[in-house]
Every structure is written in C-alpha cells, then in structure tokens.
CSV table of C-alpha atoms in Angstrom, one decimal:
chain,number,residue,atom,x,y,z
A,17,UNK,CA,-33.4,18.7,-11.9
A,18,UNK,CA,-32.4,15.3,-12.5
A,19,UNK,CA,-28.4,14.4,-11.8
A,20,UNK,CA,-26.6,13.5,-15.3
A,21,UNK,CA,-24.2,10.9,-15.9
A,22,UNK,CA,-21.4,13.6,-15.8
A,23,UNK,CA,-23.0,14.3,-12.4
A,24,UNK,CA,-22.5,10.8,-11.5
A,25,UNK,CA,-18.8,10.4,-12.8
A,26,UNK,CA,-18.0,13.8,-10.8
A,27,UNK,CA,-19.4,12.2,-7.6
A,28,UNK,CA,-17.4,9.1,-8.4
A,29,UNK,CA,-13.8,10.8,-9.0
A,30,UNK,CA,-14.1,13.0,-6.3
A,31,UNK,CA,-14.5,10.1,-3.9
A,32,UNK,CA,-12.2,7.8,-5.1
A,33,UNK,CA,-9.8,10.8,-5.1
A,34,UNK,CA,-10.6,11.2,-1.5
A,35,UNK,CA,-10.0,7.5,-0.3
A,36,UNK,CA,-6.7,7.4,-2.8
A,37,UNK,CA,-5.1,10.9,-1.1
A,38,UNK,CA,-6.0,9.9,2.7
A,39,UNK,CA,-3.8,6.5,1.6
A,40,UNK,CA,-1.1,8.0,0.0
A,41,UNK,CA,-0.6,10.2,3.4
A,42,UNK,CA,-0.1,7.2,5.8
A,43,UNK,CA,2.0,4.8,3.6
A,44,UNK,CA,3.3,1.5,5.5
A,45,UNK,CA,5.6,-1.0,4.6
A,46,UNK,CA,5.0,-5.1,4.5
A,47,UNK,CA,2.3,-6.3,6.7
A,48,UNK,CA,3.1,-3.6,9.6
A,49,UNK,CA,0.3,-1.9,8.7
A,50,UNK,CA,-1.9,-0.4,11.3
A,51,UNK,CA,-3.4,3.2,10.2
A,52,UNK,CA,-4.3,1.7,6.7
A,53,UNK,CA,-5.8,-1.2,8.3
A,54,UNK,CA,-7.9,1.5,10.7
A,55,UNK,CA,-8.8,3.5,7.5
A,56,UNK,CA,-10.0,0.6,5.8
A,57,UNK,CA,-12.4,-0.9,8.6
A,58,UNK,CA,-13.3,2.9,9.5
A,59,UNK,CA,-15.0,3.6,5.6
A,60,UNK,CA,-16.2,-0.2,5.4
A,61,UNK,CA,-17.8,-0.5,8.9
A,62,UNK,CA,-20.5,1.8,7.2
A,63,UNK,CA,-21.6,-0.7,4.8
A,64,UNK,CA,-24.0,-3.7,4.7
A,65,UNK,CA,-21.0,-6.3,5.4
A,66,UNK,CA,-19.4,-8.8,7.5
A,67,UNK,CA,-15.5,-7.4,8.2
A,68,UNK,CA,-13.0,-10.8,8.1
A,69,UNK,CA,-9.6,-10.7,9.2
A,70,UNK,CA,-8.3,-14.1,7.6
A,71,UNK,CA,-4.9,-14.2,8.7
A,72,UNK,CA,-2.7,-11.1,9.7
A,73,UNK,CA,-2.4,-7.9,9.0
A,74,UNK,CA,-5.0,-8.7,5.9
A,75,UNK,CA,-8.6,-7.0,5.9
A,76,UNK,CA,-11.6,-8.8,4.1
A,77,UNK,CA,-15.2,-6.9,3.6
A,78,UNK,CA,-17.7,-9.5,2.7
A,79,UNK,CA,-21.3,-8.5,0.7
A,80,UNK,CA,-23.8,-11.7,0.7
A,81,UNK,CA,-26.3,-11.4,-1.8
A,82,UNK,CA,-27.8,-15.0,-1.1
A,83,UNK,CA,-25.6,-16.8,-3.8
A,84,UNK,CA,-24.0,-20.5,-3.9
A,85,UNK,CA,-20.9,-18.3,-5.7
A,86,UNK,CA,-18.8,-14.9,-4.9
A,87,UNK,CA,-16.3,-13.3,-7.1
A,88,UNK,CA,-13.2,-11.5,-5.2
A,89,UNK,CA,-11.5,-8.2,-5.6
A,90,UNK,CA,-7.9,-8.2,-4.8
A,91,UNK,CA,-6.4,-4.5,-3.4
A,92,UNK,CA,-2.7,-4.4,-2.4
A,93,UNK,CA,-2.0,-2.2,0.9
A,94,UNK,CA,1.8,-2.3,1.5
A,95,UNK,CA,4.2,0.8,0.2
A,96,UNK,CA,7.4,1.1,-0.5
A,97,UNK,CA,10.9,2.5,1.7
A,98,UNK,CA,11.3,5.2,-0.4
A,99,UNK,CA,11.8,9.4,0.1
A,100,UNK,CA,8.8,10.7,-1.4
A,101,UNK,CA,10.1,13.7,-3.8
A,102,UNK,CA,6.5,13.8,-5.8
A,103,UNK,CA,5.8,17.5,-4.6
A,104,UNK,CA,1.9,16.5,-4.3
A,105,UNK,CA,0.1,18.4,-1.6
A,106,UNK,CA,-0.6,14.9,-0.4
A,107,UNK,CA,2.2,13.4,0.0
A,108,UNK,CA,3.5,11.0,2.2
A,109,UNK,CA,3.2,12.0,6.0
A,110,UNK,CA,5.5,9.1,6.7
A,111,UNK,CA,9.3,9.5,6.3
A,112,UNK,CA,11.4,7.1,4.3
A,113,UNK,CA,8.0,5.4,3.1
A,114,UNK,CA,6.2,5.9,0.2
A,115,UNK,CA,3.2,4.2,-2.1
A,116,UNK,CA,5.1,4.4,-4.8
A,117,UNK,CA,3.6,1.3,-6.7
A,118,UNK,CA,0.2,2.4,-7.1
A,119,UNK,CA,-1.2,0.4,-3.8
A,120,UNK,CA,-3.5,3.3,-2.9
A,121,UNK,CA,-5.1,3.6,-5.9
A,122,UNK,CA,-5.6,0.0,-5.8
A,123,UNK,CA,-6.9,0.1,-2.4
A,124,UNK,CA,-9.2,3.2,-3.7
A,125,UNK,CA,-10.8,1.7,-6.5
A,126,UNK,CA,-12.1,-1.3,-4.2
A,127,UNK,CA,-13.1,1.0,-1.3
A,128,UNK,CA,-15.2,3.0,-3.8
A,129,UNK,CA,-16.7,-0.2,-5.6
A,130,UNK,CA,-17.9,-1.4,-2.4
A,131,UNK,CA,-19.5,1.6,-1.1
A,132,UNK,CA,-21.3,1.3,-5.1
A,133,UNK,CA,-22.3,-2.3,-3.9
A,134,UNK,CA,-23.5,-1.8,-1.1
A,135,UNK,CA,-25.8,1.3,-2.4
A,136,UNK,CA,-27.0,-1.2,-5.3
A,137,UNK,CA,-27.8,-3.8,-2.6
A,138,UNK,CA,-30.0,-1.3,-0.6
A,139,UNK,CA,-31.8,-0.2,-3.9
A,140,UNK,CA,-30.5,3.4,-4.2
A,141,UNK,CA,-30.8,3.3,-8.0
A,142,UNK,CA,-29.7,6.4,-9.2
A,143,UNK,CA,-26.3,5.9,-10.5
A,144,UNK,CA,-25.0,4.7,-14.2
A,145,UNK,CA,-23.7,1.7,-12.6
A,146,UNK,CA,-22.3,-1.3,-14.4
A,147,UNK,CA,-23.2,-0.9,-18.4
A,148,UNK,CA,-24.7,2.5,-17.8
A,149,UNK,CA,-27.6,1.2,-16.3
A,150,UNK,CA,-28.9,2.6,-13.0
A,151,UNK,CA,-27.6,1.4,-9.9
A,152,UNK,CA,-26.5,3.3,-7.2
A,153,UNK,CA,-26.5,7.2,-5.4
A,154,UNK,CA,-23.3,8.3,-6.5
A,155,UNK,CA,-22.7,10.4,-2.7
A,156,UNK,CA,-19.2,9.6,-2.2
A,157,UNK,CA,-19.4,7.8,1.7
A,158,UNK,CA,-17.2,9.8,4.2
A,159,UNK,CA,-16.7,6.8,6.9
A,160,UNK,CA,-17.6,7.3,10.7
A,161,UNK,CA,-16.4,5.5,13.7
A,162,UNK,CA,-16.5,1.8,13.0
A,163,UNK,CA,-19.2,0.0,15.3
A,164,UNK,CA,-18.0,-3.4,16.0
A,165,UNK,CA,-19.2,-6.1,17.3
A,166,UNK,CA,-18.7,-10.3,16.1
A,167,UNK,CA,-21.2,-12.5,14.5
A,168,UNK,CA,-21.4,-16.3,15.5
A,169,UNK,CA,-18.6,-17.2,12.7
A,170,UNK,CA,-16.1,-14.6,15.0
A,171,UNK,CA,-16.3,-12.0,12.2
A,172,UNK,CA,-16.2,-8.5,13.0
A,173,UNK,CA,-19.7,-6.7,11.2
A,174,UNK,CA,-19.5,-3.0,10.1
A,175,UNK,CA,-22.2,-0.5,12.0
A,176,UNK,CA,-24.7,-0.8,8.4
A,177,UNK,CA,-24.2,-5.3,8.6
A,178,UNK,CA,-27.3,-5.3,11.0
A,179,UNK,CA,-29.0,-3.7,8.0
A,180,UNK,CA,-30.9,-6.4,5.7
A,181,UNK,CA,-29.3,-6.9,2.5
A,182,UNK,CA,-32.0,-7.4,-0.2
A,183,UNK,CA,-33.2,-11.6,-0.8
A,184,UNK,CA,-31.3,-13.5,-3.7
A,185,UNK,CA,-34.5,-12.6,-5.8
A,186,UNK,CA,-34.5,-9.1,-5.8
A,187,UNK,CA,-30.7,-9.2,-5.7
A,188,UNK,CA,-28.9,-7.7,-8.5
A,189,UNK,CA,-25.5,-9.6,-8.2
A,190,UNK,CA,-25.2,-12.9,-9.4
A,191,UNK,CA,-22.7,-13.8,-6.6
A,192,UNK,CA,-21.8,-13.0,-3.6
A,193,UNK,CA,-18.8,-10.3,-3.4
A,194,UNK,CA,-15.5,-10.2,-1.0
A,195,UNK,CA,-13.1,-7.4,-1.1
A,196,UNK,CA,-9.7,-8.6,-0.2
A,197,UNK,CA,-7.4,-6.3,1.2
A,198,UNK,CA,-3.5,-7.8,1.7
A,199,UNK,CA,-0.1,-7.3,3.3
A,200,UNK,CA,3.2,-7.5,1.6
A,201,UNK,CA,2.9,-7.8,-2.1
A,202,UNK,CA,6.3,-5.7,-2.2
A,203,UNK,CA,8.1,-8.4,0.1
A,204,UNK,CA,7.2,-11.5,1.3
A,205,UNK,CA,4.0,-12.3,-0.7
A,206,UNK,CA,1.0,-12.0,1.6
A,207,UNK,CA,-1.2,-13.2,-1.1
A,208,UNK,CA,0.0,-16.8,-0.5
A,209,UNK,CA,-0.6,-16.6,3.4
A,210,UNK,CA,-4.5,-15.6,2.4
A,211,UNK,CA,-4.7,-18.8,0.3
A,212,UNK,CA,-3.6,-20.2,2.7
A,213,UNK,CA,-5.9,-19.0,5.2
A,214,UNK,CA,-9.1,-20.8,3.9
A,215,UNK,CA,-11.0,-18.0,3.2
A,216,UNK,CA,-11.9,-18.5,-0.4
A,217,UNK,CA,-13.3,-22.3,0.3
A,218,UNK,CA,-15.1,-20.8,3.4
A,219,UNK,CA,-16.5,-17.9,1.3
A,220,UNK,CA,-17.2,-20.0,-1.8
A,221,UNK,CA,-15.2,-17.9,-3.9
A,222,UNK,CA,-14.6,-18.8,-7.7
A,223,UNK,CA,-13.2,-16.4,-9.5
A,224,UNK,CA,-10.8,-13.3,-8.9
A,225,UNK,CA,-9.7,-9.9,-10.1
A,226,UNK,CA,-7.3,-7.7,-9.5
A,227,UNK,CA,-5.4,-4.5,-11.3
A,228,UNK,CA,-2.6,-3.0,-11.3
A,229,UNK,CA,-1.0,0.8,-11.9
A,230,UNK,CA,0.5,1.1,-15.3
A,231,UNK,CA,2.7,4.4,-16.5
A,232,UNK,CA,3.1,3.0,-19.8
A,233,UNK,CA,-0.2,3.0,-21.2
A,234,UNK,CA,-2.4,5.4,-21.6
A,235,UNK,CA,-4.2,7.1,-19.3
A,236,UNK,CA,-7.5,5.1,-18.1
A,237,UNK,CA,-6.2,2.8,-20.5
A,238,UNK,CA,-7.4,-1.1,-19.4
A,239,UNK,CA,-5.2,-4.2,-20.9
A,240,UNK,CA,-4.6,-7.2,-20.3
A,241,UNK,CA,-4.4,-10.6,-21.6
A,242,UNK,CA,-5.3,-14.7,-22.1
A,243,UNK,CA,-2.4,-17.0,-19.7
A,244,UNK,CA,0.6,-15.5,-19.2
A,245,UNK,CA,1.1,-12.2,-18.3
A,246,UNK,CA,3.7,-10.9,-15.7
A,247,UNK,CA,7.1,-13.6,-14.8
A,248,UNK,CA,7.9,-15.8,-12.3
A,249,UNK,CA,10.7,-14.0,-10.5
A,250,UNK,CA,13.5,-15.6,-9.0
A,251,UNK,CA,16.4,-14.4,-6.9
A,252,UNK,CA,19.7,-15.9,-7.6
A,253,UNK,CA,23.2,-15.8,-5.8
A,254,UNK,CA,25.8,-17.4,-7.0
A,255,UNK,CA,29.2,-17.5,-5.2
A,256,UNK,CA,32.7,-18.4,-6.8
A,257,UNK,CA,35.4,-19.7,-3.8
A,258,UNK,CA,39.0,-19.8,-5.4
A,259,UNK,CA,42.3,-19.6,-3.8
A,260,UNK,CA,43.7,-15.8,-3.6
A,261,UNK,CA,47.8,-14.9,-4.5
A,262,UNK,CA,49.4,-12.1,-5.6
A,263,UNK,CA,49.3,-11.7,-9.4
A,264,UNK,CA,52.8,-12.0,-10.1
A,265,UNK,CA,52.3,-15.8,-8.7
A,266,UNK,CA,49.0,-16.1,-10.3
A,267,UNK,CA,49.5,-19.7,-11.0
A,268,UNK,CA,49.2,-20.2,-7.5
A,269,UNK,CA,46.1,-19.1,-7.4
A,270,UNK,CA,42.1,-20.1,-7.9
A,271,UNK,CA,40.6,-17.2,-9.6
A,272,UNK,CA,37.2,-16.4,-8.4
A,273,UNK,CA,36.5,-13.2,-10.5
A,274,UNK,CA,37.3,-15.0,-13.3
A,275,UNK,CA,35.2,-18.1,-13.0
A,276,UNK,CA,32.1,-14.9,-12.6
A,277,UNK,CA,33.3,-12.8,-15.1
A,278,UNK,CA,33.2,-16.5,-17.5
A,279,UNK,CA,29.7,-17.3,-15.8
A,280,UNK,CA,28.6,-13.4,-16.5
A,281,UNK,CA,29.4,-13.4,-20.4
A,282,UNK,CA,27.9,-16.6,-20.5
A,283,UNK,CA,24.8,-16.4,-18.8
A,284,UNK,CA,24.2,-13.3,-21.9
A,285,UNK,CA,24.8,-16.1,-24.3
A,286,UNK,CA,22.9,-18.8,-22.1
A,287,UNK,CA,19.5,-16.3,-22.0
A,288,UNK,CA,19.4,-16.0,-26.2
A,289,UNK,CA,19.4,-19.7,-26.2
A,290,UNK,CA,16.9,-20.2,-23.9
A,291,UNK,CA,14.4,-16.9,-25.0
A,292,UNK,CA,14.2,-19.1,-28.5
A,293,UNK,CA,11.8,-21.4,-26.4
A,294,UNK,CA,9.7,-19.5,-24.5
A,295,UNK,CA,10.2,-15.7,-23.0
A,296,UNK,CA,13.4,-16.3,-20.5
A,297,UNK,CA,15.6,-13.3,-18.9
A,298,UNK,CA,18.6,-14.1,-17.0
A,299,UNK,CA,20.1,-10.9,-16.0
A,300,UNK,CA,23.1,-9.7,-13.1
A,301,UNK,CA,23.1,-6.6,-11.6
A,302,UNK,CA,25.6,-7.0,-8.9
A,303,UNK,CA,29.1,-8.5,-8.7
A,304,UNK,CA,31.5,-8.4,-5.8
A,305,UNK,CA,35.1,-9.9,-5.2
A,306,UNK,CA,38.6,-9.4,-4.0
A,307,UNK,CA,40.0,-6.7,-2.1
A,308,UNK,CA,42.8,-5.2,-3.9
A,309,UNK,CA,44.2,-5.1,-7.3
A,310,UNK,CA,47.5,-7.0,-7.6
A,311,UNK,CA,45.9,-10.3,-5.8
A,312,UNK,CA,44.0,-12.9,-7.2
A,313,UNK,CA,40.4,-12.9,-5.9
A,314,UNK,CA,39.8,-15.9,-3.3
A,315,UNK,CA,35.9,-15.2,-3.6
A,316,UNK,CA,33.5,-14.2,-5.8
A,317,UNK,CA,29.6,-13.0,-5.7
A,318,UNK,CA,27.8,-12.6,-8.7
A,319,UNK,CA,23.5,-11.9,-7.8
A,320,UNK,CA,20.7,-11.4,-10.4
A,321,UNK,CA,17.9,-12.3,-11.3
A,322,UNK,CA,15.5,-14.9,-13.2
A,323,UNK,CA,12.4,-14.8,-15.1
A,324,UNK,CA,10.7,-16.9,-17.1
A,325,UNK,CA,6.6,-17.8,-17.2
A,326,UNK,CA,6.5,-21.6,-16.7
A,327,UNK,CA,7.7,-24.1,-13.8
A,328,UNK,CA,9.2,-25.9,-16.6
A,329,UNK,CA,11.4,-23.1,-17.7
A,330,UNK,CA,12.1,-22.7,-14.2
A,331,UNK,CA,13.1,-26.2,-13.4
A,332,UNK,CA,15.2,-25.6,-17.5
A,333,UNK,CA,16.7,-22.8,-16.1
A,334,UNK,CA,17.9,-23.9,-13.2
A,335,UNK,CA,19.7,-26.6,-14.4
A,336,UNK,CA,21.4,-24.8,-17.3
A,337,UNK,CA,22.5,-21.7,-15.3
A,338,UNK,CA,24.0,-24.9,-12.7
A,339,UNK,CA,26.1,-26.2,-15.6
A,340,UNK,CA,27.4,-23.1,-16.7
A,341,UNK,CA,28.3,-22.4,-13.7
A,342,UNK,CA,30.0,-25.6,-12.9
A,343,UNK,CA,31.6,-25.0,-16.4
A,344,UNK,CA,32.8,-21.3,-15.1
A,345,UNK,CA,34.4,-22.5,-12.0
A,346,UNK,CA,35.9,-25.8,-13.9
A,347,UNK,CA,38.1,-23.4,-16.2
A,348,UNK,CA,39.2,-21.5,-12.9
A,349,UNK,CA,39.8,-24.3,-10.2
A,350,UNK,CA,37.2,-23.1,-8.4
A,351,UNK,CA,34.0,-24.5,-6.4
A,352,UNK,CA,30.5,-22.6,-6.1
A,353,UNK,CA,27.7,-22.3,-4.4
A,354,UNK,CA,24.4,-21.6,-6.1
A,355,UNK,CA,21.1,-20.4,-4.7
A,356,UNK,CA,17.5,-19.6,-6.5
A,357,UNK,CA,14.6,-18.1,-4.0
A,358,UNK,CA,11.3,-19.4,-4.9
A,359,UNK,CA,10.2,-16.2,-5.9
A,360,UNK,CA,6.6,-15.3,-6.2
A,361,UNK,CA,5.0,-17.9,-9.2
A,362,UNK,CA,3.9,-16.2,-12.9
A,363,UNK,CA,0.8,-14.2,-13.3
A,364,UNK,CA,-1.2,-16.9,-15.9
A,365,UNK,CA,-4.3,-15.3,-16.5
A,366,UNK,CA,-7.3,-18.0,-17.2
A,367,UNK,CA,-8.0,-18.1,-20.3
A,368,UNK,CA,-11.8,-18.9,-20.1
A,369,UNK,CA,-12.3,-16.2,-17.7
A,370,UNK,CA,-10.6,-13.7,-19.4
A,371,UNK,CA,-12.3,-14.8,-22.6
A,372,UNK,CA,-15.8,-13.9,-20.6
A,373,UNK,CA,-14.0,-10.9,-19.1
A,374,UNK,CA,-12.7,-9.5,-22.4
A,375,UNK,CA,-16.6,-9.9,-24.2
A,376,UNK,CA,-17.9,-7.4,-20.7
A,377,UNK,CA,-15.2,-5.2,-21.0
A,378,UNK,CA,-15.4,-4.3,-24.7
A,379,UNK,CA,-12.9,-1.5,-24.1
A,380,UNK,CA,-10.4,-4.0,-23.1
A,381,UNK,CA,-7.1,-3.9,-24.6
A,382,UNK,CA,-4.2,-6.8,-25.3
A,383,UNK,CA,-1.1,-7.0,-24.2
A,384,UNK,CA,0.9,-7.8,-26.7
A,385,UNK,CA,3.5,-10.5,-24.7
A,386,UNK,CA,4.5,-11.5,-21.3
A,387,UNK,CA,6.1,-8.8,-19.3
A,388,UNK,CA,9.1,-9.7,-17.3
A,389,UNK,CA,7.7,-8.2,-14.0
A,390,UNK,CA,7.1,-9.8,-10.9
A,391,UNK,CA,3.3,-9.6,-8.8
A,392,UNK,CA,2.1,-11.7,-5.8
A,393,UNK,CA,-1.7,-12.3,-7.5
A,394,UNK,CA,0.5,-15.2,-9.0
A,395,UNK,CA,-0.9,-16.9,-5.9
A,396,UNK,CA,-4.9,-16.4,-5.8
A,397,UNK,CA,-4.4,-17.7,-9.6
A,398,UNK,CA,-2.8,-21.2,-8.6
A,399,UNK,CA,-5.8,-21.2,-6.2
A,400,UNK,CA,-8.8,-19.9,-7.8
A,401,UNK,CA,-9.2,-18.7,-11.6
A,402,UNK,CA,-8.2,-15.1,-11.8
A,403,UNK,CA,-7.8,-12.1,-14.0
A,404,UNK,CA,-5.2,-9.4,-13.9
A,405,UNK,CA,-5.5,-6.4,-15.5
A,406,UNK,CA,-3.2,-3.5,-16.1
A,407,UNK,CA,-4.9,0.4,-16.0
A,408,UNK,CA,-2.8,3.1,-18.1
A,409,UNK,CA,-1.7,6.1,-16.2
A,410,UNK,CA,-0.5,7.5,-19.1
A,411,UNK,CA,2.5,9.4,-17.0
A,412,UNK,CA,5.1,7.2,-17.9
A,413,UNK,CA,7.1,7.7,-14.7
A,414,UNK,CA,8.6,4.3,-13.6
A,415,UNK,CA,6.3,2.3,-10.8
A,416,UNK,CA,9.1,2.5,-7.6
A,417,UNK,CA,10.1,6.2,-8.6
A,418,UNK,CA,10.1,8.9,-6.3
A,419,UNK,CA,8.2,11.1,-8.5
A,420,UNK,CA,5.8,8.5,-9.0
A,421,UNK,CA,2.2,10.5,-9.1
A,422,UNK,CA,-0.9,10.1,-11.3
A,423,UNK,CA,-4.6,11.4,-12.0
A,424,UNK,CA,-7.0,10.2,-9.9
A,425,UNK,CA,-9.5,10.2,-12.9
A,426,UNK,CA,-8.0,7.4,-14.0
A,427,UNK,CA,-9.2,5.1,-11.2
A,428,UNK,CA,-12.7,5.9,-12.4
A,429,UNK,CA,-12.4,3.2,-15.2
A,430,UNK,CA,-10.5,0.9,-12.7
A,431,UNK,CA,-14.0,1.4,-11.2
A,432,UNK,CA,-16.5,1.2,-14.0
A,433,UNK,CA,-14.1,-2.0,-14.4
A,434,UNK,CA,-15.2,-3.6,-11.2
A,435,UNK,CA,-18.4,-2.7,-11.1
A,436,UNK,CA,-18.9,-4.8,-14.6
A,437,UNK,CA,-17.0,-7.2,-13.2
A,438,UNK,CA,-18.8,-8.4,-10.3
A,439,UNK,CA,-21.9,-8.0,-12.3
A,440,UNK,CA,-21.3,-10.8,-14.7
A,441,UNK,CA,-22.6,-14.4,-14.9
C-alpha cells in the first residue's frame, strides 16, 4: 500500500523529534562546543556533502547542485547557563547548562532539511516535499560513524560526498544549498566571525534564512516581516563620581546617587521623546552606590540597556542619553563616565526577498512592529540579503526560562518552511 501524506508528516516529526531531543541532552555554552559539533558531522557525514569548518567552533554542510547561486540556512548551536527545571525525560545531561532559547530545535529543523535534500538530490521521490509535490523518502536518517577524509579545497566530505550528486539539468534546486551551523549567538556573536570568514563569497551565496523559537504565537505559527524586525541592542554603563560626606554636612559633598537618580527619571522622559521618531527603548535595570545610609554617595553605577532599529537612532541616542547625563551630573557637581557596547546590529529583513518569500509561503504571517529583542543574524543581513522568521510554539513560556519546553510538531512547519525555501527562484 502506498505511504500517505500523513505517513510522510509522521516520518518527518518523529525524526526531527529525534535530532531535537539528542540536542537538548548535551547543551554547550558559546563556542565551547564539542559533543554538538560531533553530533552534527556524525548525522551529516551520511549525506551527499562537502563538511566546512569556516572559522571556529562553526560547522558548514555544503549540497552543490551545479548552480552559479546557493541560498544558506542559518541554525544557532550555543545554549544557555541555566538549571534545567523543564521535567522532560530529555532533559539536559549537562549541569548548569541548558537550550533554553530554542537552539536545538533550530539546529533540528536544518539537520532534517538536509537529510530531505540530499534524498531529493539522489531522486528518492516519494515524499510531499516542497508544495506537496514529491520529493523525497521520508525514513528519518539515524547517522553512523562519520568517514572523513579532505577534498583538494581542505574540506572535510561526509561518507555519502563520494556519491554523485545528480547534473544541474536533472537537478531540482535552483541553487546550490549550505547549512550553516554557528557558535555564540547567546554571547559574543559568532555570526559576525562567519562573515567574516569568507565563506559566503567562496560559496557564492546570495540570500539567507534563518528562524527562530517563538512562545508567543501560536503553535506552528510562521511570521515575520518586510525591514525591521528585532533591535539593535546596546549595553550601557554609566558611572556617576561625586565627592562622599556625611549627610549632616551634605554641602560638602558631590552626590553621586543623586546625579543617577536625576539621569534615571530622565532617561523615562528622554525614551517618550525619542519613541515619537522611530521605535527607541532606553531602559535601567541595575543601580548601585554608596555604602551606608547617613553619607553621601561618592560613586554611582547606573547599567541598562539600548534599543533602537537604525544606526541613526543609535548615533541619536547616544548623544542624547550623553547630554542628559552631563545635565545629571552638572546639577550634582559631579563627573561621569559613559560607555555603549556595540551590541549585535538590528535584524532588517530585505524587503524584496521577503516580498518573494511571503508570495512562497502563503501561510506566512506579519508581525505587526519591530520587537525590541536582540539576535546575531543581524550580521549575515549586513552581508548578504536575509530573512528571519519567527515559528509560534504556542506555549507562551518565556525564551531563557527554565521551564522552557515545546512540541516537536511544531518544527515540522519550520521544515516544510525550508524545504520551500531553498526551492525558490
């Protein structure tokens, strides 16, 4: 009897399951990441591709389907230091450390599209692939010990590389396809040091994609939308130095904690001016200062946090939240010292592509307006055009929670997603 499509989706949940619960067990933090990286190369050595590490700790599968073009797939590895307290039979193996933000089920949903590709390539057509149409076998891939060995560009090939992909003509991909897998999207942005690595000009890449976990919509839920869509975040410290004395000789002394508590209320004030513009959040979470209660504090640290969605709000920004700070200190006596990080850039979707992207994807669904959140693919769009995309979990817990825990049928649309996705012209 012939398999159904319900056939088909079974096969495909139960093995992106699989991939997504062997990741959650062996979360990692940064780009210190060696059982995921031996995962990843064990169920992609299988395949018909060449295996690239571009810089370190970051894993690239690459599918050449004879074109001039290849579209990418971005999947996050790194996890978070948090006590798992999910109470999933799967759970974290690791203690202290735990993927927390959805990075396996990112890293899922591109292991299973590749093993689809790589079926498609090698004509195993039985599978409602991209569209419905038929396209692949739909037997989830288990992995097997990787056999390695380097082709004359020094890239490592998986056991099935040696196999011959299909020509250009009989080739269902318009492009060539590379799967990136990266370090430190939670810390230090590891998505710039693979633009910087060279692969995309190397690989002749044009366009990327990449999603991300999303509590607040719903379940299999797909969204996204044109330019921007997730804020430049900034770190910024701000330090007040006054002169301490005892209060009953207050005039004697240089009151830090006032000059923050001034810059504090103000900054409130400060973020409804500038919000009028353009989206703009200037928010403080942490103050610190003195050391007991009848002196005047000699110091005072105020830190927070920017986000805004252009480099000309940012440049704005920084020089209003400098003036009211010099206005702050002024009223106290006091000096300052003011520092922004550089922060990870805004996600700015393309607004062609995701034009393109939103007539393939008919299910697709807006976001209304920028979200004040921070994400590293910020990068691969200031290299390459690129569309994010958000996919509804439905659960509503908060992305960083220890309870943080989803159904894996949702990554099936991440899937069907991708598989569309590379598909297009």
């Amino acid at each position: 009897m012939a398999a159904t499509f319900q056939d088909f989706q079974n096969a495909l949940v139960a093995e992106v399951t699989h991939y997504r619960r062997d990741l959650h067990r062996i979360p990692e933090l940064d780009d210190q990441l060696p059982q995921t990286l031996a995962y990843l190369h064990k169920a992609l050595a299988e395949l018909s591709c060449s295996l690239i590490e571009p810089c370190p700790s970051t894993l690239c599968a690459y599918f050449d389907c004879g074109r001039p073009e290849t579209v990418a797939i971005r999947a996050d590895m790194d996890a978070l230091p948090i006590a798992e307290a999910s109470g999933v039979p799967f759970a974290s193996e690791h203690p202290g450390c735990m993927h927390a933000c959805g990075h396996d089920g990112h890293m899922a949903m591109a292991l299973a599209t590749a093993t689809w590709v790589d079926r498609v390539l090698h004509g195993k057509d039985g599978v409602p692939g991209a569209d419905g149409a038929s396209s692949a076998d739909g037997v989830p891939h288990t992995g097997g010990e990787p056999n390695v060995g380097a082709n004359a560009n020094g890239e490592s090939t998986g056991a099935a590389a040696s196999n011959s992909v299909p020509a250009a003509a009989r080739c269902p991909f318009s492009r060539n396809i590379l799967f990136v897998f990266q370090p430190a999207e939670e810390t230090t942005g590891g998505a710039e040091r693979v633009c910087a690595s060279g692969v995309f000009e190397r690989y002749h890449v044009t366009r990327i994609f990449g999603m991300h976990l999303w509590p607040d919509l719903p379940a299999g839920q797909l969204a996204t939308r044109p330019g921007p869509l997730l804020a430049r975040s900034s770190e910024t410290t701000l330090t007040f130095h006054g002169v301490s004395s005892h209060i009953a000789k207050w005039r004697d002394g240089r009151d830090a904690l006032g000059a923050a508590a001034r810059f504090v209320v103000g900054s409130k004030w400060l973020s409804r001016k500038l919000e009028q513009d353009e989206p703009f959040l200037l928010r403080f979470g942490h103050l610190e200062a003195g050391t007991v209660r009848n002196a005047i504090a000699g110091e005072a640290r105020v830190e927070g946090s920017l986000r805004v969605f252009s480099d000309e709000m940012f440049a704005r920004g920084k020089d209003e939240i400098r003036s009211l700070a010099q206005t702050a200190a002024d009223e106290e006596g006091c000096s300052f010292d003011l520092t922004f990080s550089e922060g990870y850039p805004p996600v700015v979707n393309d607004e062609a592509l995701t034009q393109a992207v939103a007539e393939r994807l008919p299910e697709l669904a807006q976001v209304p307006e920028p979200l004040l959140i921070a994400e590293d693919f910020a990068f691969y769009q200031r290299h390459l055009p690129g569309v994010f995309f958000l996919l509804g979990t439905g659960t509503g817990i908060p992305l960083h929670a220890n309870t943080f825990a989803f159904d894996e049928r949702v990554l099936a649309a991440g899937v069907a997603a991708y598989q569309r996705l590379v598909t297009m012209d």
